[in-house]
Short mmCIF file of N, CA, C and O in Angstrom, two decimals:
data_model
loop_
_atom_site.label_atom_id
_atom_site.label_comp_id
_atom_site.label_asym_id
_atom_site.label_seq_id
_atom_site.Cartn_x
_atom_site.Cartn_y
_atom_site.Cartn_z
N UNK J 1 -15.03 35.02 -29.51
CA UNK J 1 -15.80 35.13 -28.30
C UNK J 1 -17.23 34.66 -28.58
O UNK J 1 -17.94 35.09 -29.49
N UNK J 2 -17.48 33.97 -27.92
CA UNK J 2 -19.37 33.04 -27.97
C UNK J 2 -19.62 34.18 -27.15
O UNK J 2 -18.75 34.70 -26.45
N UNK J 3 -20.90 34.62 -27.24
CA UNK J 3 -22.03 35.01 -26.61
C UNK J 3 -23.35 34.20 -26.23
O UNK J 3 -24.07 33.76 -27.13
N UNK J 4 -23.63 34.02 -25.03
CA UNK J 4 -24.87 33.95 -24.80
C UNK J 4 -26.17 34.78 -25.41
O UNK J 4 -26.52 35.92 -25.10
N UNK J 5 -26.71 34.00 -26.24
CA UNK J 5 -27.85 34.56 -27.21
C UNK J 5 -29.37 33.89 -26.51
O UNK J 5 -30.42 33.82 -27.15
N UNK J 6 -29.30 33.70 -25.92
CA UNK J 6 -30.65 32.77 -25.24
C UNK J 6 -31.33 34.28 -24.57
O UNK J 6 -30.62 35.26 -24.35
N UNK J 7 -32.25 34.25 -24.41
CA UNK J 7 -33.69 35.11 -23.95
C UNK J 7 -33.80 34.71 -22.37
O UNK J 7 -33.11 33.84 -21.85
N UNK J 8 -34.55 35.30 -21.85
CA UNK J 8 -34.84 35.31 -20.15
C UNK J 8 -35.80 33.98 -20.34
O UNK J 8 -35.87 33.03 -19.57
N UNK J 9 -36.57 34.20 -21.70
CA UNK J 9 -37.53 32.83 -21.89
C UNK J 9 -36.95 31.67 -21.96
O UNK J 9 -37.34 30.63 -21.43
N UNK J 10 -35.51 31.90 -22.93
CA UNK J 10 -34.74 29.87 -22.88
C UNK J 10 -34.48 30.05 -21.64
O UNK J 10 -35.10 29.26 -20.92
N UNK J 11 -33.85 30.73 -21.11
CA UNK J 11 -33.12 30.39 -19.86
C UNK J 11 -34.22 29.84 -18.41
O UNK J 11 -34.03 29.33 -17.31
N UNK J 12 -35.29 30.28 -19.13
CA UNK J 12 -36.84 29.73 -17.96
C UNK J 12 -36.98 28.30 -18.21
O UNK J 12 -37.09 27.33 -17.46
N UNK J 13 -36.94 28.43 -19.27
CA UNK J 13 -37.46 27.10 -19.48
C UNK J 13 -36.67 26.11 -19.86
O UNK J 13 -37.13 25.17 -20.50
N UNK J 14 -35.11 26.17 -19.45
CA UNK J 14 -34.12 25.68 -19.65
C UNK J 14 -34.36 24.86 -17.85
O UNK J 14 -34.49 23.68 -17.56
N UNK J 15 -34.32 26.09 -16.98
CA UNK J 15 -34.31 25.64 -15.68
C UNK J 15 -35.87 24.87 -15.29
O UNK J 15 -36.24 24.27 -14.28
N UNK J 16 -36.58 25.20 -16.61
CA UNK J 16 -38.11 24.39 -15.87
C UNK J 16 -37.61 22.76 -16.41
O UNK J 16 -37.86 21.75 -15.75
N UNK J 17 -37.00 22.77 -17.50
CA UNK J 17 -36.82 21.45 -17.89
C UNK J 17 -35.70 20.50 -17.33
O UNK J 17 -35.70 19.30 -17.62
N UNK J 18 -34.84 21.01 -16.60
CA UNK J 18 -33.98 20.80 -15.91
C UNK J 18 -34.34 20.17 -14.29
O UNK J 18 -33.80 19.20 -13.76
N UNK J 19 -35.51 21.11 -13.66
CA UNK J 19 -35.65 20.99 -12.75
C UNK J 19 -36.67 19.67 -13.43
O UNK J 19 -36.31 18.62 -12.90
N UNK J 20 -37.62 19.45 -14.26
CA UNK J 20 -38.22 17.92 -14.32
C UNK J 20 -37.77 16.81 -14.59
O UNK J 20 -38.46 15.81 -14.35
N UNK J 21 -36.25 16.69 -15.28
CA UNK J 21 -35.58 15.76 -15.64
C UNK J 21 -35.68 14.96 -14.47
O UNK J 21 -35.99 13.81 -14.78
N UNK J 22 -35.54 15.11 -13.28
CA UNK J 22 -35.58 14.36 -11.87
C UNK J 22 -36.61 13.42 -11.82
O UNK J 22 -37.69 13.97 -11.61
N UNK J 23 -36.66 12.45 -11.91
CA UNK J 23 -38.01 11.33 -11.34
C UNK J 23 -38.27 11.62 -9.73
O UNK J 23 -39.41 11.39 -9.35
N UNK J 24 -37.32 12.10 -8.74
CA UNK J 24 -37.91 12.50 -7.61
C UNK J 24 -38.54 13.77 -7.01
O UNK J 24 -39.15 13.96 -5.96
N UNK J 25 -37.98 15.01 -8.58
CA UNK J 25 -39.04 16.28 -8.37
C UNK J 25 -39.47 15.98 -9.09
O UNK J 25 -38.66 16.65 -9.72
N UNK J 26 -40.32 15.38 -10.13
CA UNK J 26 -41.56 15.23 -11.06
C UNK J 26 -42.46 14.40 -9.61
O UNK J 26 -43.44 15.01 -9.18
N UNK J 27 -42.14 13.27 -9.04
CA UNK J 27 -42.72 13.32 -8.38
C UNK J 27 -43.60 13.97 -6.72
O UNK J 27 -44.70 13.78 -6.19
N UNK J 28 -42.37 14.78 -6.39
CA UNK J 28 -42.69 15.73 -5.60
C UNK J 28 -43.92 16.74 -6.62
O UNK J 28 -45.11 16.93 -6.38
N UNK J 29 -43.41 17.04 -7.32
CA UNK J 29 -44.37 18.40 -8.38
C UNK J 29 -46.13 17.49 -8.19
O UNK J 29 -47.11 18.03 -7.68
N UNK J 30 -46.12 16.36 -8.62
CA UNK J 30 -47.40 15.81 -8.48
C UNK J 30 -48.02 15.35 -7.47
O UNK J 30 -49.22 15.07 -7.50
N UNK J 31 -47.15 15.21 -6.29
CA UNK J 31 -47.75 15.50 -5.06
C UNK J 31 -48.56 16.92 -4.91
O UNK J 31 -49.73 17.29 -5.00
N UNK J 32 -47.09 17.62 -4.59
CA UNK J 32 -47.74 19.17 -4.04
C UNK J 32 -48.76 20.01 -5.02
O UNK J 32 -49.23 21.14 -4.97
N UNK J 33 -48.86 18.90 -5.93
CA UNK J 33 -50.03 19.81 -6.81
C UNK J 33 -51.45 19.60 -6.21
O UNK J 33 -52.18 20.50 -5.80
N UNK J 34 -51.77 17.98 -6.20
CA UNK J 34 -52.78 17.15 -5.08
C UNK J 34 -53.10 18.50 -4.25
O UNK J 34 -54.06 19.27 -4.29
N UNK J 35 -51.90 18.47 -3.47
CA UNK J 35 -52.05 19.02 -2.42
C UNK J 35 -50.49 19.33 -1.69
O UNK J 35 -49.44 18.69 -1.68
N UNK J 36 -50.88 20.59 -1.14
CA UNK J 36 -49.83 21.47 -0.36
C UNK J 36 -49.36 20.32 0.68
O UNK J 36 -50.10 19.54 1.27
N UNK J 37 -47.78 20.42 0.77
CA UNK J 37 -47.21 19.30 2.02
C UNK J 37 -46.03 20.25 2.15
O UNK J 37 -45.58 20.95 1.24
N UNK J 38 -45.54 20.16 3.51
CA UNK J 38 -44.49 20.99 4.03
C UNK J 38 -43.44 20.07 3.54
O UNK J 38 -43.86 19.01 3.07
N UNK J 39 -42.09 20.29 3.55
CA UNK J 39 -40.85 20.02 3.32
C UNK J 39 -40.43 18.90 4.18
O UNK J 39 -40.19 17.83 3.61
N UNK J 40 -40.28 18.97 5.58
CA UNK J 40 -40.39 17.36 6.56
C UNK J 40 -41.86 16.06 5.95
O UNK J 40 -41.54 14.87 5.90
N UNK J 41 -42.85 16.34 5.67
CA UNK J 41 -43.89 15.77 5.39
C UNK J 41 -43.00 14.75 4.03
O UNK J 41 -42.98 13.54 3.81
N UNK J 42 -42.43 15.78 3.43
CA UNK J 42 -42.26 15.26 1.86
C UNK J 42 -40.87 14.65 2.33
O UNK J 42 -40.52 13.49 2.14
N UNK J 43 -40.37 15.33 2.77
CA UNK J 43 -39.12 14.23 3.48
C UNK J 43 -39.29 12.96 3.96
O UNK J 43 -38.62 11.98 3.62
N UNK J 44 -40.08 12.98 4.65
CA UNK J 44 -40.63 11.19 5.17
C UNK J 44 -41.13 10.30 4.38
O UNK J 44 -41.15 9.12 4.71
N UNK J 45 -41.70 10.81 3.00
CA UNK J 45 -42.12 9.92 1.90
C UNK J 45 -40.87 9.51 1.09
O UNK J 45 -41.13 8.79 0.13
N UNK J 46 -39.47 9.84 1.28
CA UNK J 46 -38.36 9.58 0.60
C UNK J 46 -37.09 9.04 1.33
O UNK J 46 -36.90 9.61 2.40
N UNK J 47 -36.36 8.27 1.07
CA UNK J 47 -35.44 7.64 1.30
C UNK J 47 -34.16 8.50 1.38
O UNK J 47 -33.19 7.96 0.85
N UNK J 48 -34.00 9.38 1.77
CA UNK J 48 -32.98 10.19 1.67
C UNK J 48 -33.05 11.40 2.51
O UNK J 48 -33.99 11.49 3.30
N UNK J 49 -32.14 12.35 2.44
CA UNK J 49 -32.18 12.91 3.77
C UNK J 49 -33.23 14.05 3.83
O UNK J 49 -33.61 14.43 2.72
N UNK J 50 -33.70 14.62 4.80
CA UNK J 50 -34.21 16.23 4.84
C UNK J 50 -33.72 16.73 3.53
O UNK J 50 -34.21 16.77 2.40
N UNK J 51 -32.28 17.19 4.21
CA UNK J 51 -31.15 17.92 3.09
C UNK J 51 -31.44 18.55 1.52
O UNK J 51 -31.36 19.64 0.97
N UNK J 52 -32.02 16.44 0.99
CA UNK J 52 -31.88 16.05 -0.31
C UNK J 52 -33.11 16.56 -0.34
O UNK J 52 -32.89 17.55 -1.04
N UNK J 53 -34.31 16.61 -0.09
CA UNK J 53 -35.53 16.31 0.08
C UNK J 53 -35.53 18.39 -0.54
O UNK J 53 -36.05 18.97 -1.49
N UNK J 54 -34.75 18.81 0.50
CA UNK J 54 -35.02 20.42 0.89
C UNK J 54 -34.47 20.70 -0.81
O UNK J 54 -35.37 21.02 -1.60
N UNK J 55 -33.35 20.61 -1.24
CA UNK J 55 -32.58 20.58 -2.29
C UNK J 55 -33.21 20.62 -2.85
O UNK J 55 -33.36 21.76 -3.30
N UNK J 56 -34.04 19.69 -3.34
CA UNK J 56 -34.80 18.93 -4.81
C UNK J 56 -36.24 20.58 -4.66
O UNK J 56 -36.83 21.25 -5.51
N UNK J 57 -36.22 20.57 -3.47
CA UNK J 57 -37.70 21.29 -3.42
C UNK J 57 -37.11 22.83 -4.43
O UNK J 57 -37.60 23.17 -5.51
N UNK J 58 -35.90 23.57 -3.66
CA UNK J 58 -35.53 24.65 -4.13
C UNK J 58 -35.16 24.53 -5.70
O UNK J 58 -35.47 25.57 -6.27
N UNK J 59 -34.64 23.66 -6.50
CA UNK J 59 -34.84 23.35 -8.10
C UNK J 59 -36.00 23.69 -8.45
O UNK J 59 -36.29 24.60 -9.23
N UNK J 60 -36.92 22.80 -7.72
CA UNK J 60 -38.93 22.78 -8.18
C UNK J 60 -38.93 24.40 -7.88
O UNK J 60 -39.80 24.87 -8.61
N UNK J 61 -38.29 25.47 -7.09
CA UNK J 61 -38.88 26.77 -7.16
C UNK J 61 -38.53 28.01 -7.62
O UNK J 61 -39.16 29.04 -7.84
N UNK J 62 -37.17 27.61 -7.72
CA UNK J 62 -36.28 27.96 -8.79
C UNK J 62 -37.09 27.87 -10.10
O UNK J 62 -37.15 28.97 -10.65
N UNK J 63 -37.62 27.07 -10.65
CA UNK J 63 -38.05 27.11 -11.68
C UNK J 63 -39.08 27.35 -11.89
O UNK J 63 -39.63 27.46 -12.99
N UNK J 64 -39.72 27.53 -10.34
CA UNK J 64 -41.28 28.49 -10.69
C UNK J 64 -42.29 27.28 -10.53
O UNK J 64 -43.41 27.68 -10.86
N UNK J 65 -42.31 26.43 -10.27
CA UNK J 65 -42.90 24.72 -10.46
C UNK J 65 -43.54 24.94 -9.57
O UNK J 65 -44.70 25.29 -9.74
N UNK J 66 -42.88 24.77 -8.05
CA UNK J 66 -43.75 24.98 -6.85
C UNK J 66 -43.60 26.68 -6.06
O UNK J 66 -42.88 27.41 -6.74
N UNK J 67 -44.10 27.24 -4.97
CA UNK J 67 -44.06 27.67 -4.03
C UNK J 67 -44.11 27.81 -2.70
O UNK J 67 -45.11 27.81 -1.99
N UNK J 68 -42.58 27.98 -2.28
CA UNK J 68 -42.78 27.84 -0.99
C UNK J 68 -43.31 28.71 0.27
O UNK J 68 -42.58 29.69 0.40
N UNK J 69 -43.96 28.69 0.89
CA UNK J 69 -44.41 29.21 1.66
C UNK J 69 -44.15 29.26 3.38
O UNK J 69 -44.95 28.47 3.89
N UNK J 70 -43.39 29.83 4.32
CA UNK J 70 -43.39 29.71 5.63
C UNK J 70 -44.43 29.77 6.52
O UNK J 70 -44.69 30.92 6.88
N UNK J 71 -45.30 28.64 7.12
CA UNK J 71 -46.47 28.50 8.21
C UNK J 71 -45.22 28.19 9.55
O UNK J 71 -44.54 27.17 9.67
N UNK J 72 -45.21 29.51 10.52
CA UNK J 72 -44.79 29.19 11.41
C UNK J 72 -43.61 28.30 11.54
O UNK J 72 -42.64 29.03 11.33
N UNK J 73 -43.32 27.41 11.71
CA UNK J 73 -41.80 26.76 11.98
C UNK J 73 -41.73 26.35 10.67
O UNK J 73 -40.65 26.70 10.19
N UNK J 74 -42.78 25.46 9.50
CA UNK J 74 -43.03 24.27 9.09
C UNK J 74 -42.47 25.51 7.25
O UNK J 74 -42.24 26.71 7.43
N UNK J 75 -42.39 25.05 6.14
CA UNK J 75 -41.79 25.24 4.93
C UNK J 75 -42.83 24.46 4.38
O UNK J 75 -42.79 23.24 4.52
N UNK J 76 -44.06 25.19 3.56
CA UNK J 76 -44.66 24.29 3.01
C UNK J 76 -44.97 24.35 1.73
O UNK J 76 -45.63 25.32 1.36
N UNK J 77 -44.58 23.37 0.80
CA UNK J 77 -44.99 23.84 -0.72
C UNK J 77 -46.40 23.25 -1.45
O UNK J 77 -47.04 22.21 -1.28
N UNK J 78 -46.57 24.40 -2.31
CA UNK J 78 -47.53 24.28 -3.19
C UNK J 78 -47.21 24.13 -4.71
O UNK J 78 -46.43 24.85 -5.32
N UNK J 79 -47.84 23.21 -5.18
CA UNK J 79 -47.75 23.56 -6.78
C UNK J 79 -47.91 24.90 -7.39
O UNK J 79 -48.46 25.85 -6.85
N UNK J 80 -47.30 24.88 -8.73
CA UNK J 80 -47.52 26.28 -9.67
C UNK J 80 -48.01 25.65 -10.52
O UNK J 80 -47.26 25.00 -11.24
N UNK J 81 -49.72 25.58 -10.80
CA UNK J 81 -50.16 25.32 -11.59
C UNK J 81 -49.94 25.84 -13.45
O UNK J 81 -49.94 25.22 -14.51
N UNK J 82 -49.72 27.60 -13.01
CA UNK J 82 -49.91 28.11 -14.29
C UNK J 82 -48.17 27.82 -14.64
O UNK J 82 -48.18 27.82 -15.87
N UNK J 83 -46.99 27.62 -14.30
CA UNK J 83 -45.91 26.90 -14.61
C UNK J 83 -46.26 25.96 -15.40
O UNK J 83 -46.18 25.94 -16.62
N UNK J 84 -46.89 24.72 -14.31
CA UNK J 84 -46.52 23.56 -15.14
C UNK J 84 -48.06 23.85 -16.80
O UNK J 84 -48.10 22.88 -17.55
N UNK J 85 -48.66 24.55 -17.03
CA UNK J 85 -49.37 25.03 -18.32
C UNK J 85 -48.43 25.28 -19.29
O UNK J 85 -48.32 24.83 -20.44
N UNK J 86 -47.74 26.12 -18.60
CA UNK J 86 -46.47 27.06 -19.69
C UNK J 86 -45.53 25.93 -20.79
O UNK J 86 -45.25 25.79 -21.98
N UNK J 87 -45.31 25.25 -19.37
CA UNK J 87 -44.13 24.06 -19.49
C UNK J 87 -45.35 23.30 -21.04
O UNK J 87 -44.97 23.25 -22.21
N UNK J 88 -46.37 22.96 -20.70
CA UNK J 88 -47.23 22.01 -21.67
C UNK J 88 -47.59 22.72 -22.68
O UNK J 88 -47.91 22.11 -23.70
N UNK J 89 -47.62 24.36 -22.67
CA UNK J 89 -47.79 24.76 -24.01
C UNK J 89 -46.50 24.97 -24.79
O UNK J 89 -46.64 25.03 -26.01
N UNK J 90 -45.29 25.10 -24.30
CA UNK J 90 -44.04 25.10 -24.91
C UNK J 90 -44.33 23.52 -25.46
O UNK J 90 -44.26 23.53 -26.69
N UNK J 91 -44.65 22.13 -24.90
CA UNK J 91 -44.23 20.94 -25.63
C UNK J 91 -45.31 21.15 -26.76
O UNK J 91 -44.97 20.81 -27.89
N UNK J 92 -46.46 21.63 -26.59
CA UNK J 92 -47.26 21.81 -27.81
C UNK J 92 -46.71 22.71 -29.05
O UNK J 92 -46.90 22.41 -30.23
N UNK J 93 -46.01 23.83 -28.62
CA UNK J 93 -45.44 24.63 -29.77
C UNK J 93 -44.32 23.49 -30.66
O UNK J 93 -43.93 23.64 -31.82
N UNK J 94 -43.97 22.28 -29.69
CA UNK J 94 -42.36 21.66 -30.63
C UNK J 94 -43.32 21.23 -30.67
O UNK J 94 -43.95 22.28 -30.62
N UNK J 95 -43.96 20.60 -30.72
CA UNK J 95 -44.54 19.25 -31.05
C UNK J 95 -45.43 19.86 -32.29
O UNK J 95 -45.32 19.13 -33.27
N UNK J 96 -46.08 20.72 -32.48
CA UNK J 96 -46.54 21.35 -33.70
C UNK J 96 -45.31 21.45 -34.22
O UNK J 96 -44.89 20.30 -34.33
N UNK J 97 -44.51 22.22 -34.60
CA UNK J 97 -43.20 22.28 -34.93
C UNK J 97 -43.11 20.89 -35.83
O UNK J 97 -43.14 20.87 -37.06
N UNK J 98 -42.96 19.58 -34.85
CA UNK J 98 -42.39 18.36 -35.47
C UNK J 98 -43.61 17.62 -36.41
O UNK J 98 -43.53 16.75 -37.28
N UNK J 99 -44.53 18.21 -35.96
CA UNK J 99 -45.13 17.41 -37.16
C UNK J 99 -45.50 18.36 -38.25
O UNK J 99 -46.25 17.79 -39.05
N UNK J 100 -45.23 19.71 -38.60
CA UNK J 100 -45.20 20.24 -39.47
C UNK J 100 -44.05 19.63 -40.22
O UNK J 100 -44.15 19.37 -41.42
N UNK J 101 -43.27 19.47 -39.73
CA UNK J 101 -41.71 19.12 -40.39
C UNK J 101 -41.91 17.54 -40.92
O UNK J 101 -41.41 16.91 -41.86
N UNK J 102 -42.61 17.28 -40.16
CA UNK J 102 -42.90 15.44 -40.97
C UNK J 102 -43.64 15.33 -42.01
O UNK J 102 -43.58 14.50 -42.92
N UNK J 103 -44.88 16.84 -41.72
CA UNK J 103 -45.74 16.57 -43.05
C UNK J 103 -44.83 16.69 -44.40
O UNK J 103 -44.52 15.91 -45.30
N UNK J 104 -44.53 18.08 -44.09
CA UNK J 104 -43.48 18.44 -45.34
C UNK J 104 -42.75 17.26 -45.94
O UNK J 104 -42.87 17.00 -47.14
N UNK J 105 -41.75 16.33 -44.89
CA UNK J 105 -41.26 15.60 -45.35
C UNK J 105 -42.10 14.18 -45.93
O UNK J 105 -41.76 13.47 -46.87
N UNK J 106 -42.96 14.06 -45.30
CA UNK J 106 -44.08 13.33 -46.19
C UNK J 106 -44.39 13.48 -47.78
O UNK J 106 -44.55 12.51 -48.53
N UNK J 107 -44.44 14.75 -48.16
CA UNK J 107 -45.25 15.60 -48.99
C UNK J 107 -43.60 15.24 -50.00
O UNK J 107 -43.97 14.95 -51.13
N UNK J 108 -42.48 15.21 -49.93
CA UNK J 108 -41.39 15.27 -50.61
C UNK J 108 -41.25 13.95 -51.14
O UNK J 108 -41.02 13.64 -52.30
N UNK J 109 -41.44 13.15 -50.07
CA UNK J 109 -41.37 11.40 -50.49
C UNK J 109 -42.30 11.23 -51.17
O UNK J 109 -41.95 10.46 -52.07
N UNK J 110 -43.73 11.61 -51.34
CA UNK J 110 -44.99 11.53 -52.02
C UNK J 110 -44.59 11.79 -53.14
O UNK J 110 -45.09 11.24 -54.12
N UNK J 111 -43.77 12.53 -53.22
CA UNK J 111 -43.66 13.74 -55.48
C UNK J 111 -42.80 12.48 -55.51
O UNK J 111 -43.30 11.65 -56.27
N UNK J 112 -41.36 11.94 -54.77
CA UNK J 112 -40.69 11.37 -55.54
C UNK J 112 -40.83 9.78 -55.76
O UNK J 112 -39.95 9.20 -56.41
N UNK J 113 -42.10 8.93 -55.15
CA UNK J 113 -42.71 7.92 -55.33
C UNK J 113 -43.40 7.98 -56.41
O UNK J 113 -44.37 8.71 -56.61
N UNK J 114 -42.54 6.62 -57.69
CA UNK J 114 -43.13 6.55 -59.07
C UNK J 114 -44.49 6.31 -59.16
O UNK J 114 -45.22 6.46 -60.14
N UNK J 115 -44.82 5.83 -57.78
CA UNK J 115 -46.05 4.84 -58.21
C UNK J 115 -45.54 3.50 -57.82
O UNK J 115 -44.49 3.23 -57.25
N UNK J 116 -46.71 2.54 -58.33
CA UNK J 116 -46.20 1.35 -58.25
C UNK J 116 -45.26 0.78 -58.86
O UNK J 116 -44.64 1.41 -59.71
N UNK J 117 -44.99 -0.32 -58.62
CA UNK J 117 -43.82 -0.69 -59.13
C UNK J 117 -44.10 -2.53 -59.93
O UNK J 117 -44.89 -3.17 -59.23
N UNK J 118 -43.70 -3.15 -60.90
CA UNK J 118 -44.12 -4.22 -61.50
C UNK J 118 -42.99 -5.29 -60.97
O UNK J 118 -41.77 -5.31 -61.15
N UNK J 119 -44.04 -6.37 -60.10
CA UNK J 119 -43.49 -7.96 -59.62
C UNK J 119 -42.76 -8.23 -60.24
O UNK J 119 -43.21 -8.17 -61.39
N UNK J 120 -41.72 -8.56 -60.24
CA UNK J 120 -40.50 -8.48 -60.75
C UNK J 120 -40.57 -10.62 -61.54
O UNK J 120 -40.19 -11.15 -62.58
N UNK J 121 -41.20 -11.04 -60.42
CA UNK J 121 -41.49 -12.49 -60.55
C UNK J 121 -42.58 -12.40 -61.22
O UNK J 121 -43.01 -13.56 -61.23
N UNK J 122 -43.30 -11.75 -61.79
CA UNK J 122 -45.02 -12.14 -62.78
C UNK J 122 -44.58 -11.70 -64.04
O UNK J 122 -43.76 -10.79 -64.14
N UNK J 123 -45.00 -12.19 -64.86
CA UNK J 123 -44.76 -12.27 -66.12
C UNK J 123 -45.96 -10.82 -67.11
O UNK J 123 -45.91 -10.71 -68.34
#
């Protein structure tokens, strides 16, 4: 039997990274960060339906990215600024991560490099 071993934290940021994989909610996310636009607004900037438009939005809030808000008839979202932070200090933790791991491996190739080595063609 597998168990699910993941934290409330992978599973956040499983769905924050999930929900950015999209080139059409990364770009929604950098709209409504600009600035707040209702759900029809952001619909008319896209080739596709309401529907898709509405869809893509609930991923972005699902994952905490944006917030939606009801003004009277209209669904209007806002960015989550301190989200998308979270999201950039998680790539800073791997990304420290990976270059710790390169130095090291730097530092291994360094001990086992003789030195130079003699032109094989010079006398």
């Amino acid at each position: 039997m597998v168990v699910d071993q993941r934290t409330d934290e992978d599973r956040a940021a499983d769905r924050l990274f999930r929900a950015l994989a999209d080139t059409t909610r990364r770009d929604i996310l950098r709209r409504v960060l600009v600035e707040p636009a209702s759900v029809s607004g952001l619909a008319a900037r896209y080739e596709m339906s309401f529907a898709a438009v509405q869809k893509h939005v609930t991923v972005l809030a699902d994952a905490h990215l944006v917030v939606k808000e009801r003004r009277g008839r209209e669904q209007m979202v806002r960015g989550d600024v301190g989200t998308v932070r979270q999201a950039a200090a998680l790539l800073e933790q791997l990304e420290e991560l990976w270059r710790a791991r390169v130095d090291r491996m730097s530092a291994v190739l360094a001990d086992l490099d003789p030195g130079p080595r003699p032109d094989p063609g010079r006398p």
